[in-house]
Structure formats: C-alpha cells, structure tokens
XYZ file of C-alpha atoms in Angstrom:
570
model
C 18.887 0.381 0.322
C 19.933 3.596 -1.052
C 18.689 6.627 -0.064
C 17.631 8.195 -3.403
C 15.820 11.106 -3.878
C 12.220 9.938 -6.002
C 9.840 12.115 -7.105
C 6.722 12.087 -7.260
C 3.489 12.968 -9.445
C 0.822 14.098 -7.925
C -3.040 14.378 -10.040
C -4.412 17.115 -8.018
C -7.783 15.610 -7.750
C -10.676 17.844 -8.992
C -8.377 20.585 -11.324
C -6.779 17.556 -13.849
C -3.022 17.322 -13.954
C -0.555 19.320 -11.895
C 3.030 18.259 -10.476
C 4.080 18.589 -7.909
C 8.198 17.538 -6.788
C 8.860 15.739 -3.845
C 10.738 13.520 -1.684
C 9.131 9.754 -1.574
C 9.920 7.345 1.615
C 11.749 4.715 -0.213
C 11.861 2.076 2.584
C 12.185 -1.438 2.594
C 8.825 -1.552 3.420
C 7.647 0.770 0.146
C 10.300 -1.075 -2.091
C 8.375 -4.885 -1.598
C 5.126 -2.897 -2.843
C 2.501 -4.913 -0.745
C 1.261 -4.847 2.793
C 1.755 -6.902 6.322
C -0.096 -9.980 6.574
C -1.078 -10.021 10.173
C -4.170 -9.732 12.744
C -6.198 -6.921 14.355
C -7.989 -6.494 17.436
C -10.967 -4.586 15.562
C -14.079 -6.353 15.706
C -14.304 -7.141 19.488
C -13.467 -3.686 19.695
C -16.380 -2.502 17.040
C -18.812 -4.831 18.245
C -18.853 -4.281 22.321
C -17.570 -1.102 22.026
C -14.974 -1.525 24.227
C -11.566 -2.419 24.449
C -10.399 -6.114 23.987
C -10.419 -7.779 27.533
C -6.430 -9.726 27.493
C -7.500 -13.422 27.947
C -9.618 -13.128 24.585
C -6.361 -11.398 22.818
C -4.234 -13.816 23.842
C -6.460 -16.469 22.734
C -6.887 -14.671 18.925
C -3.420 -14.850 18.919
C -2.911 -18.785 20.131
C -5.440 -18.920 17.155
C -3.350 -17.128 14.991
C -0.363 -18.802 15.583
C -2.116 -22.327 15.111
C -3.696 -21.726 12.080
C -2.642 -18.410 9.850
C 1.613 -18.338 10.878
C 1.663 -21.048 8.333
C 0.507 -19.063 5.451
C 2.478 -15.731 6.601
C 0.213 -14.299 8.608
C 2.489 -13.418 11.291
C 1.695 -10.460 13.021
C -0.541 -9.295 15.792
C -1.980 -5.648 16.643
C -3.742 -4.241 18.932
C -6.445 -1.435 17.580
C -8.471 1.609 18.993
C -10.385 1.753 22.539
C -6.505 2.770 23.840
C -7.050 6.101 24.460
C -8.502 5.652 27.822
C -5.403 3.847 29.337
C -3.578 5.551 31.722
C -0.570 3.285 32.759
C 2.397 4.691 31.959
C 6.367 5.011 32.611
C 8.828 7.398 33.820
C 9.140 9.193 30.556
C 5.146 9.360 30.766
C 4.791 6.720 27.613
C 2.009 3.669 27.880
C 3.343 0.972 29.041
C -0.070 -1.243 28.229
C -3.143 -1.040 25.997
C -5.090 -1.017 28.368
C -5.119 -0.698 32.263
C -7.116 -3.237 33.299
C -4.462 -5.586 30.553
C -1.968 -7.582 33.453
C 0.630 -7.409 30.913
C 2.434 -4.305 28.349
C 3.535 -4.545 25.004
C 7.382 -5.545 26.179
C 5.542 -8.736 27.469
C 3.358 -9.475 24.314
C 5.868 -8.698 21.965
C 8.385 -11.481 23.810
C 5.276 -13.738 23.981
C 4.964 -13.197 19.686
C 8.575 -13.509 19.242
C 8.954 -17.233 20.931
C 6.148 -18.567 18.204
C 8.432 -16.410 15.662
C 5.642 -13.603 15.161
C 5.725 -9.952 15.821
C 4.407 -7.430 17.065
C 2.447 -4.450 16.286
C 0.795 -0.949 18.133
C -2.253 0.878 17.529
C -1.245 4.164 18.792
C -0.239 7.837 17.895
C 2.479 9.706 19.041
C 1.132 13.080 19.403
C -0.733 11.818 21.617
C -0.547 12.840 25.547
C -1.743 10.649 28.048
C -3.877 12.489 30.822
C -1.432 10.599 33.543
C 1.757 11.857 31.356
C -0.034 15.267 31.701
C -0.148 15.250 35.657
C 3.193 13.324 36.362
C 4.223 16.191 34.237
C 8.020 14.834 34.410
C 10.855 15.978 32.449
C 10.907 14.742 28.719
C 13.930 12.612 27.955
C 16.162 14.039 26.682
C 15.358 17.670 27.909
C 14.895 20.017 30.320
C 10.865 20.582 29.600
C 8.210 19.140 31.564
C 5.074 17.432 29.589
C 2.957 20.425 30.157
C 4.440 22.393 28.575
C 4.071 20.927 24.699
C 0.572 20.399 25.249
C -1.337 22.251 22.351
C -4.979 24.591 22.531
C -7.208 21.953 20.985
C -7.203 17.951 22.774
C -7.806 15.117 21.207
C -10.528 13.651 24.181
C -10.812 14.040 27.632
C -8.416 10.846 28.270
C -5.988 12.403 25.439
C -3.844 15.926 24.531
C -2.602 16.508 21.499
C 0.954 17.953 21.595
C 2.062 21.024 19.606
C 4.886 20.868 17.622
C 5.447 23.849 17.263
C 6.827 23.925 21.159
C 10.582 23.407 22.209
C 10.259 19.340 23.437
C 7.548 18.601 20.926
C 9.720 16.830 19.046
C 11.887 14.987 22.121
C 8.401 13.651 23.136
C 7.365 12.496 19.218
C 10.620 10.905 19.037
C 11.342 9.202 21.820
C 7.251 7.537 21.608
C 8.483 6.084 18.683
C 12.033 4.781 19.822
C 10.153 3.411 23.073
C 7.663 1.444 20.498
C 10.631 0.151 18.699
C 12.749 -0.867 21.840
C 9.899 -2.333 23.377
C 9.321 -4.663 20.665
C 7.030 -3.400 18.087
C 7.945 -3.806 14.446
C 4.932 -1.850 12.735
C 3.207 1.411 13.848
C -0.584 2.709 13.286
C -0.731 6.016 13.792
C -4.735 7.238 13.923
C -6.627 10.227 13.496
C -4.351 11.683 11.359
C -7.274 14.216 9.932
C -8.049 15.238 13.282
C -4.554 16.778 14.051
C -4.370 18.206 10.759
C -8.202 20.029 11.082
C -7.067 21.170 14.592
C -3.695 22.191 14.057
C -2.727 22.871 10.319
C -0.340 21.260 7.657
C 2.563 22.403 8.067
C 2.454 21.802 11.482
C 1.038 18.099 10.426
C 4.237 17.692 7.919
C 6.131 18.368 10.465
C 4.961 15.890 12.846
C 5.161 13.527 9.686
C 8.898 14.453 9.369
C 9.779 13.754 13.480
C 7.732 10.680 12.886
C 9.708 9.317 9.532
C 12.985 9.642 11.152
C 12.899 8.424 14.244
C 10.976 5.205 12.640
C 14.216 4.876 9.972
C 13.863 1.227 8.667
C 12.707 0.045 11.838
C 9.292 0.724 12.541
C 6.363 0.744 9.856
C 4.782 3.096 9.761
C 0.884 2.674 8.546
C -0.462 6.294 8.740
C -4.753 5.592 9.333
C -7.421 8.672 8.508
C -5.577 10.719 6.905
C -7.084 13.442 4.384
C -4.490 13.099 1.862
C -4.820 16.565 0.432
C -3.181 16.791 -3.363
C -3.493 13.346 -4.158
C -1.681 12.381 -0.892
C 1.145 14.777 -1.465
C 2.457 14.730 2.249
C 1.289 11.501 3.568
C 4.163 9.804 0.320
C 6.769 11.430 1.778
C 6.587 10.158 5.438
C 4.235 6.676 5.443
C 4.283 3.234 4.135
C 0.835 2.584 4.220
C -2.003 5.258 3.937
C -5.528 4.262 4.177
C -7.712 5.070 1.539
C -11.256 4.613 2.785
C -13.448 4.560 5.346
C -13.560 1.836 8.222
C -14.862 -1.514 8.295
C -17.594 -0.933 10.775
C -20.283 -3.761 10.115
C -18.614 -4.905 7.670
C -20.849 -6.714 4.100
C -20.932 -5.754 0.875
C -21.644 -1.740 1.518
C -17.752 -1.745 3.444
C -16.417 -3.924 0.370
C -18.262 -1.541 -2.849
C -21.497 -0.130 -2.165
C -20.667 2.988 0.852
C -21.554 6.000 -1.083
C -20.208 4.694 -4.510
C -18.784 6.593 -6.896
C -18.261 10.235 -4.692
C -15.115 11.117 -3.503
C -14.515 13.785 -0.768
C -11.880 16.350 -0.520
C -10.892 15.530 2.681
C -10.891 12.442 4.884
C -12.840 9.948 4.122
C -12.482 10.976 0.610
C -14.310 7.865 -0.160
C -16.912 5.294 1.260
C -15.826 1.541 0.359
C -12.484 -0.214 -0.470
C -12.847 -0.650 -4.313
C -13.748 3.512 -4.630
C -10.739 3.614 -2.223
C -8.279 1.346 -4.344
C -8.841 2.894 -7.703
C -8.774 6.033 -6.714
C -5.145 6.106 -5.854
C -4.538 2.928 -7.307
C -1.718 5.054 -9.386
C 0.979 5.290 -6.465
C 0.313 2.368 -5.043
C 3.339 0.098 -5.877
C 7.533 -0.612 -5.610
C 9.164 2.446 -3.833
C 5.605 4.647 -3.998
C 3.057 3.879 -1.535
C 1.379 0.359 0.417
C -2.185 0.652 -0.065
C -4.683 0.018 2.731
C -8.297 -1.082 2.319
C -8.891 -1.267 6.085
C -10.201 -5.142 8.047
C -11.692 -7.698 6.549
C -14.643 -9.627 8.470
C -15.599 -12.433 6.282
C -18.038 -13.813 9.091
C -20.148 -10.029 7.660
C -20.134 -11.064 3.705
C -23.580 -12.489 2.634
C -21.831 -15.469 0.944
C -18.335 -17.367 -0.643
C -18.564 -15.404 -3.478
C -18.384 -11.795 -1.841
C -15.872 -13.308 0.632
C -13.278 -14.521 -2.357
C -14.594 -10.955 -3.868
C -12.956 -9.163 -0.431
C -9.869 -11.434 -0.073
C -9.058 -11.366 -3.700
C -9.392 -7.340 -4.211
C -6.832 -6.477 -1.102
C -4.683 -9.252 -2.479
C -4.138 -7.750 -5.956
C -4.133 -4.325 -5.148
C -1.303 -4.911 -2.989
C -2.881 -4.317 0.248
C -2.291 -5.130 3.580
C -4.074 -8.681 4.358
C -5.657 -7.839 8.174
C -7.577 -10.976 9.399
C -10.692 -9.057 11.320
C -12.913 -12.153 12.244
C -11.578 -13.784 15.405
C -11.346 -17.465 16.140
C -15.075 -18.121 17.889
C -16.908 -15.780 14.774
C -14.517 -16.831 11.472
C -17.000 -19.442 11.400
C -15.911 -22.145 7.807
C -14.362 -19.349 6.383
C -10.354 -19.454 6.932
C -10.020 -21.601 4.302
C -10.041 -17.529 2.073
C -7.326 -16.298 3.930
C -5.101 -19.369 3.323
C -5.254 -19.623 -0.393
C -1.688 -19.988 -1.592
C -2.028 -19.430 -4.873
C -3.507 -15.707 -3.862
C -0.465 -15.161 -0.635
C 2.259 -15.814 -3.156
C 1.363 -12.388 -5.495
C 1.221 -10.829 -1.767
C 4.465 -12.511 -0.982
C 6.214 -10.927 -4.332
C 5.047 -7.432 -3.980
C 2.104 -7.849 -6.959
C 0.252 -4.817 -7.249
C -2.161 -4.411 -10.193
C -3.884 -1.424 -11.387
C -7.006 -0.622 -13.232
C -7.472 -0.599 -17.179
C -9.332 2.799 -16.396
C -8.681 4.727 -13.155
C -12.538 6.012 -13.963
C -15.189 5.728 -11.686
C -17.546 6.105 -14.100
C -15.759 3.372 -16.532
C -17.798 0.350 -14.786
C -16.097 -1.873 -16.604
C -12.832 -1.140 -17.073
C -12.271 0.006 -13.712
C -13.149 -3.535 -12.348
C -10.410 -5.430 -14.245
C -7.048 -4.866 -12.420
C -4.378 -6.536 -14.235
C -0.480 -6.752 -13.409
C 2.905 -8.260 -13.738
C 5.188 -10.671 -11.829
C 8.531 -10.033 -11.483
C 9.319 -13.096 -13.924
C 7.104 -11.108 -16.590
C 3.953 -13.280 -16.175
C 0.250 -11.286 -15.699
C -2.186 -11.803 -12.975
C -5.511 -10.431 -13.827
C -8.592 -9.505 -11.758
C -11.882 -9.260 -13.040
C -14.585 -8.049 -11.024
C -18.564 -7.615 -10.969
C -19.299 -5.065 -8.441
C -23.028 -4.798 -9.906
C -25.969 -6.517 -8.858
C -26.542 -8.454 -12.393
C -24.425 -10.907 -14.255
C -21.629 -8.856 -16.290
C -19.317 -9.642 -19.058
C -15.666 -9.338 -18.284
C -12.892 -9.367 -20.777
C -9.075 -9.381 -21.090
C -7.385 -8.199 -24.785
C -3.739 -10.279 -24.426
C -2.359 -8.379 -27.072
C -4.181 -5.229 -26.565
C -4.539 -4.906 -22.922
C -1.579 -5.816 -22.097
C 1.010 -6.169 -25.345
C 1.564 -9.618 -25.463
C 3.013 -10.624 -28.230
C 0.659 -12.439 -30.835
C -2.017 -12.762 -28.072
C -0.749 -16.071 -26.988
C -0.668 -16.865 -23.585
C 1.437 -20.336 -22.775
C -1.301 -21.377 -19.936
C -3.863 -19.809 -18.330
C -4.717 -20.572 -14.512
C -7.146 -19.831 -12.102
C -6.174 -18.957 -8.764
C -9.075 -20.086 -7.080
C -9.749 -22.994 -9.056
C -5.975 -24.142 -8.213
C -6.758 -25.465 -12.238
C -5.016 -24.403 -15.750
C -6.498 -23.576 -18.449
C -4.396 -24.184 -21.112
C -2.622 -22.412 -23.900
C -5.219 -19.246 -25.215
C -4.812 -16.997 -28.451
C -6.511 -13.951 -27.953
C -7.951 -13.315 -25.195
C -10.060 -14.599 -21.592
C -13.930 -14.309 -20.870
C -15.948 -14.839 -18.231
C -19.329 -14.197 -17.508
C -19.819 -12.871 -13.934
C -22.804 -13.615 -11.156
C -22.848 -9.983 -8.975
C -20.737 -10.097 -6.875
C -18.093 -12.435 -7.968
C -15.180 -12.001 -9.522
C -12.198 -14.041 -11.018
C -8.156 -14.130 -10.573
C -5.811 -15.702 -13.326
C -2.561 -15.770 -14.178
C -1.758 -15.594 -17.511
C 1.726 -17.134 -18.049
C 4.192 -16.111 -21.386
C 7.326 -17.100 -23.042
C 9.360 -13.931 -22.432
C 9.838 -10.456 -20.059
C 8.170 -8.296 -21.372
C 7.727 -6.053 -19.080
C 4.612 -3.025 -19.954
C 5.075 0.430 -17.951
C 2.235 1.593 -17.948
C 1.402 -0.886 -15.205
C 4.998 -0.653 -13.087
C 5.462 1.846 -9.895
C 4.827 5.386 -11.939
C 7.064 7.295 -9.668
C 6.354 11.250 -11.143
C 5.202 10.176 -13.951
C 1.837 9.116 -15.872
C 0.064 7.225 -18.609
C -1.020 8.271 -21.341
C -2.252 6.940 -24.633
C -2.456 9.766 -26.215
C 0.029 9.186 -29.070
C -0.180 5.965 -31.076
C 1.173 2.563 -31.884
C 2.081 1.757 -28.310
C 2.166 -1.922 -27.042
C -0.512 -2.891 -24.500
C -3.269 -0.686 -22.710
C -0.813 2.603 -23.072
C 2.806 4.317 -21.713
C 4.559 6.443 -19.442
C 5.119 10.358 -19.532
C 6.107 13.097 -17.923
C 9.911 12.112 -17.341
C 10.503 15.839 -18.161
C 9.462 16.540 -14.810
C 11.918 14.391 -13.050
C 10.179 11.507 -12.952
C 10.636 7.953 -12.670
C 9.559 4.520 -13.543
C 10.187 1.070 -11.515
C 10.015 -2.266 -12.750
C 11.126 -5.842 -10.701
C 12.394 -8.142 -13.211
C 13.202 -11.683 -11.500
C 16.621 -13.112 -13.200
C 17.247 -16.934 -12.701
C 20.385 -16.877 -13.236
C 22.852 -13.607 -13.118
C 25.088 -12.880 -16.165
C 24.987 -10.027 -18.627
C 21.613 -9.423 -20.529
C 20.560 -7.402 -23.462
C 17.848 -4.665 -21.981
C 15.812 -3.290 -24.438
C 14.066 -0.068 -24.098
C 11.211 0.669 -26.221
C 10.851 4.797 -26.380
C 9.595 7.682 -28.237
C 10.805 11.101 -29.079
C 9.868 13.643 -31.492
C 11.269 16.235 -29.645
C 13.240 17.923 -32.193
C 16.723 17.376 -29.627
C 17.954 13.922 -29.063
C 15.949 12.819 -25.580
C 19.000 11.915 -22.298
C 18.010 9.943 -19.238
C 19.347 7.263 -16.584
C 19.453 4.820 -15.515
C 20.067 2.653 -11.893
C 19.753 -1.091 -11.681
C 19.064 -2.621 -7.794
C 19.780 1.792 -6.839
C 23.193 1.467 -8.924
C 23.917 4.326 -11.921
C 24.152 2.717 -15.008
C 27.895 3.791 -16.220
C 26.413 6.003 -19.581
C 23.333 8.278 -20.008
C 21.112 6.806 -21.935
C 20.850 8.488 -25.404
C 17.265 8.517 -27.635
C 17.743 10.038 -30.794
C 14.149 12.097 -31.785
C 11.990 11.017 -34.598
C 9.676 13.005 -36.893
C 6.647 11.365 -35.770
C 4.994 11.343 -31.934
C 3.769 8.010 -32.854
C 6.959 6.210 -34.229
C 8.265 4.028 -31.717
C 12.564 2.817 -31.429
C 14.321 0.472 -29.141
C 17.384 1.385 -27.600
C 19.233 -1.784 -26.566
C 22.033 -2.014 -23.660
C 24.072 -4.846 -21.833
C 23.137 -5.032 -18.599
C 24.147 -7.437 -15.424
C 21.758 -8.402 -13.478
C 21.707 -10.355 -10.325
C 20.111 -14.121 -9.317
C 16.436 -12.806 -8.472
C 15.031 -9.635 -8.084
C 16.382 -6.657 -9.979
C 14.580 -2.828 -9.595
C 15.349 -1.294 -12.862
C 14.519 2.552 -12.509
C 14.283 4.436 -15.760
C 14.518 8.258 -14.888
C 15.455 12.047 -15.478
C 18.748 12.339 -13.706
C 20.817 15.751 -13.099
C 22.266 16.159 -16.141
C 18.907 14.461 -18.512
C 16.913 16.622 -20.030
C 14.396 14.052 -19.866
C 12.196 14.043 -23.099
C 10.879 10.614 -23.801
C 8.204 8.245 -23.299
C 8.495 4.663 -22.368
C 6.296 1.936 -24.328
C 8.365 -1.113 -22.691
C 11.363 -2.928 -21.681
C 12.669 -6.705 -22.330
C 15.520 -8.356 -20.725
C 16.815 -10.567 -23.854
C-alpha cells in the first residue's frame, strides 16, 4: 500500500467545527475498516482482581480454538494485572505475563500458531519494570543505561514511566515494539495513555506515539487504550489503528452498553460512559482509512436476556468495532451462538462500518438508526431501541438512503436469517425495550452515498437542497477526501458517475485516486448558478475484480470548490 497523505477534519468537541490538517495512519488495518475478532482475558482479572492463572489462560485458548476459530476469532490477548510482572530478558523487556507463569510470550505465540491463531499482547512500551531499573542494563543500540531514561513520575510501585525527552528513550520504546513483534505478537494493546499525557504533557505524548507508529509499521496492530482523545482524537488519528471510545466494560450489563452517564460528555478520558454514546460521538472518524472504534469487551453473561445480548453484539458489529469476547469457557452459558452469527460476522469480514442518521445524542430516534453500504452497494441498517418503553424505528429507503424510487429488491433480517422479500418505500418495526433489528437491503445498482462513506478531512452537510439520501459531503477545499470501497465482479472499463455541486463561480477542480493510483486527468466541475443544483461528471475508469478503493479529493493543484452527493458505477 502506498503511504499517501490523508487529511483529517477534526470536529471540535465543544465549539463547533474547527479544521486541522494532519497525516493519518493509513495502515492495512485501518484500510480494512473493521476491528479484529478475538478473546480477551479481562473478565477473570476484573472479577477476581488478580492476574489470570496460566492453566485457565490455556483452557480459554483451547475453547476459543475449538468453538470460535472457525467463525474468525483467530487471536487471544492477555489483559491488565500485568503490572507486577518482573521477569525480564537481558535488554530489560518482560518475557511473560506473570512471574508465576511457566511460559512466556514466545511460547504462547508458537502454541497459538500451531492452531493457526495469533497472539495479542497487552502492555505499554513506555513502562520500565522495577526489575529493569535495578538491572540497569545498557539500552539496546545505545551506550545509555536504563536508569537514565526514567521520568520524575512513576506509573505505580512496580513500573516507571520513560521520559521521551531523555537520550535513549526512543531506542527503549522502539526496541520494546520490535521485541513484541519478534516474540510473535500481531497486536499491541497500549493502556493508560491518559496517565502519561496527563503527567508528561501533550508534546511528549505525541512524540511517544510517533515512535510507536514508526517501529510498528505494518507488522503490528496498534490499539490505543484510555486515550484522552483531545480535539476529537486529533493525535490518536495520526498514530493508532484503533481507539477506545468509551469507559471500561467493568461489570458489563446494560449500564456498559447504554446507560452509564448517558448523554454526558467529558473533556478527557473517558469522554463517554457507555458504548452507544461513544460510538455516536466518534462515528464521524470511524471507517476505512480513518480509525477503528473500539467499544471494549463483550461479556454476554452479564446481560439480562438474549435481546440485550443481540443488541450488544449488533452494536459492536455495525460500528466496525473489534469483536472481543470477554466471556470464558465456564461463564458463557448458552450464549455462544450470539458470537457465531455468520451473517453479522460477514459484515466484519467485508469492512462494514455504519454511521448514525444523526450525530446528536439528544436526537434519540435518529441516533438510534445506523446505516451504511457494503462494497457491492447493498445497504445494512441497524434499528436500536435504547429506551425502557416500546419504540418505532423506521428507515425511508429513498429520502434517507438515496435508493432510487425507494425500491428494494429484497430485505433480509440478519438475526432471523429470513428474506422478507421486495419492499417499496421503507421499513418500520416496533421494538421492545433493549431490542434491535439488523436488516440488509439489496438494491439493483451500484450507487454509493458519500455521507455514509469515509469522510476524511471533510464533513456531512444538508444545508443545500435536492441532494440524494441523508446529505452530501463538503469541505474539500480544506484538502479533504472521501473514500468509498467498491466491489466489482469482473475487471474492466466502467463508467464512474460523480454527482457534484459547485456554485463558487469558477470551475471546481479535484483529483481521483483508484487503488492509490492517481487518475490521469484532473477532474473539472463547472460552476452552476444555484447552490441547490447538481450535475454529473462521467469518466471511464479501469476497475479490478474485487474491492477497489476510490478517493475523490483535493490534491496539490486543485481548488476543491465542490460538494459530492454520490457516485455510481455503470
């Protein structure tokens, strides 16, 4: 994949829209759009307030391999309560999760590899153990000793923070990243980031993230946990693949899913108390080429009934979150089937990320309706009821999704695994409290609404009229981009129709990239008399079989004075 500059629009949290230009981490992981499927050791540790024993860790690995690997859950990860681990190698890096364990990271990576699974590691490379401090060895690649790089403020009694301004700190941090990669880890969950930023400041925090990104490259998935996400995750967007968007799971239940501090937003971590609010709040930066949103772990055994269990899993799937099983082999009960819904898991496989019809938490109805498009142009809609009373949830096929004539070739319920047949106009359902329904809407053409695509450095608007669907995207003059994933059955030449708006008084110019290759000609979009008018730009393009990534953006010699409503592939 080419490393291309991507510009991100940052929506300031409390003061309207402010635009900041920055480069985002456009990795193979973010390009996919959705998070990994895995098991996490959180539940035992949280419930018992201690590290998970090695025999229980192994039992859970074997359970996941037996019951869930065939459903794409191909990774396991340790979690917290690792801070007391003090067994280190000659370079000062920890070698295993807990001192009482017999085996280390490399052993478990090999064990998992034999099962065709991967190892995820929870640790912060900005930490230095007390054992490494006392060993005071020479930092790999330097003549500097370990004690010379610690900061004035420690994380806790077992761990020091590294001060990134001290010589040798970069080699320590990047050495830790490379060590985890060499130990067989594919995923690094970096926790307590707000603590470092609070104690050492934003500048040092950014420097640390830069070094982590640089060392990880495309070999290690970077999960940023407990970030403050100041300026709408301005800094995290540049350096991470995934960010936590809400408070910890803790005891789980409906409080975690929807109720804890509902409707409230803090200026720092955790900005949102429950998963649903967090997803609404950060939905605009979630998607391909942007950021994977992490709603934290799922503990189905803490939910009151199957309606709530389906609600939780559906929410995680439709938002593109990591699908992290928190239940254990002896706590899951009869709920494994929830995690094994192949029609929902197919959405995760295809990189599907939806957006709410409204980003306003106070708009209870529209923020509870999520929609997005699959690469083949079909729609998936999530209808959720967070309330304590029955609620009607509806979607208008033409007015809200832009489906021409409001004609759906077929509507399918992804929980009932049932085709509901062709429908015209829309779909409506009465939901019980804490109930949801996920439907797939099949259409006859490849028309892609940009307001549901990845809005990279641009934003959704509905100020102008006569647009298709739920809005259009604007702000390209600030060097933004819209990214759309399009699936093609057979390679060849296709007509790409771009519906644009331009009332600037001059010809608007932009650039088209297909699979990171710039189209040979600049896009010219003549001005129209009325801001509510739209016109079509038609060009011939070559598309490959399978997924194609289409960017429309302002490039170096463009003015970006255009809006984009939708694109069509013919």
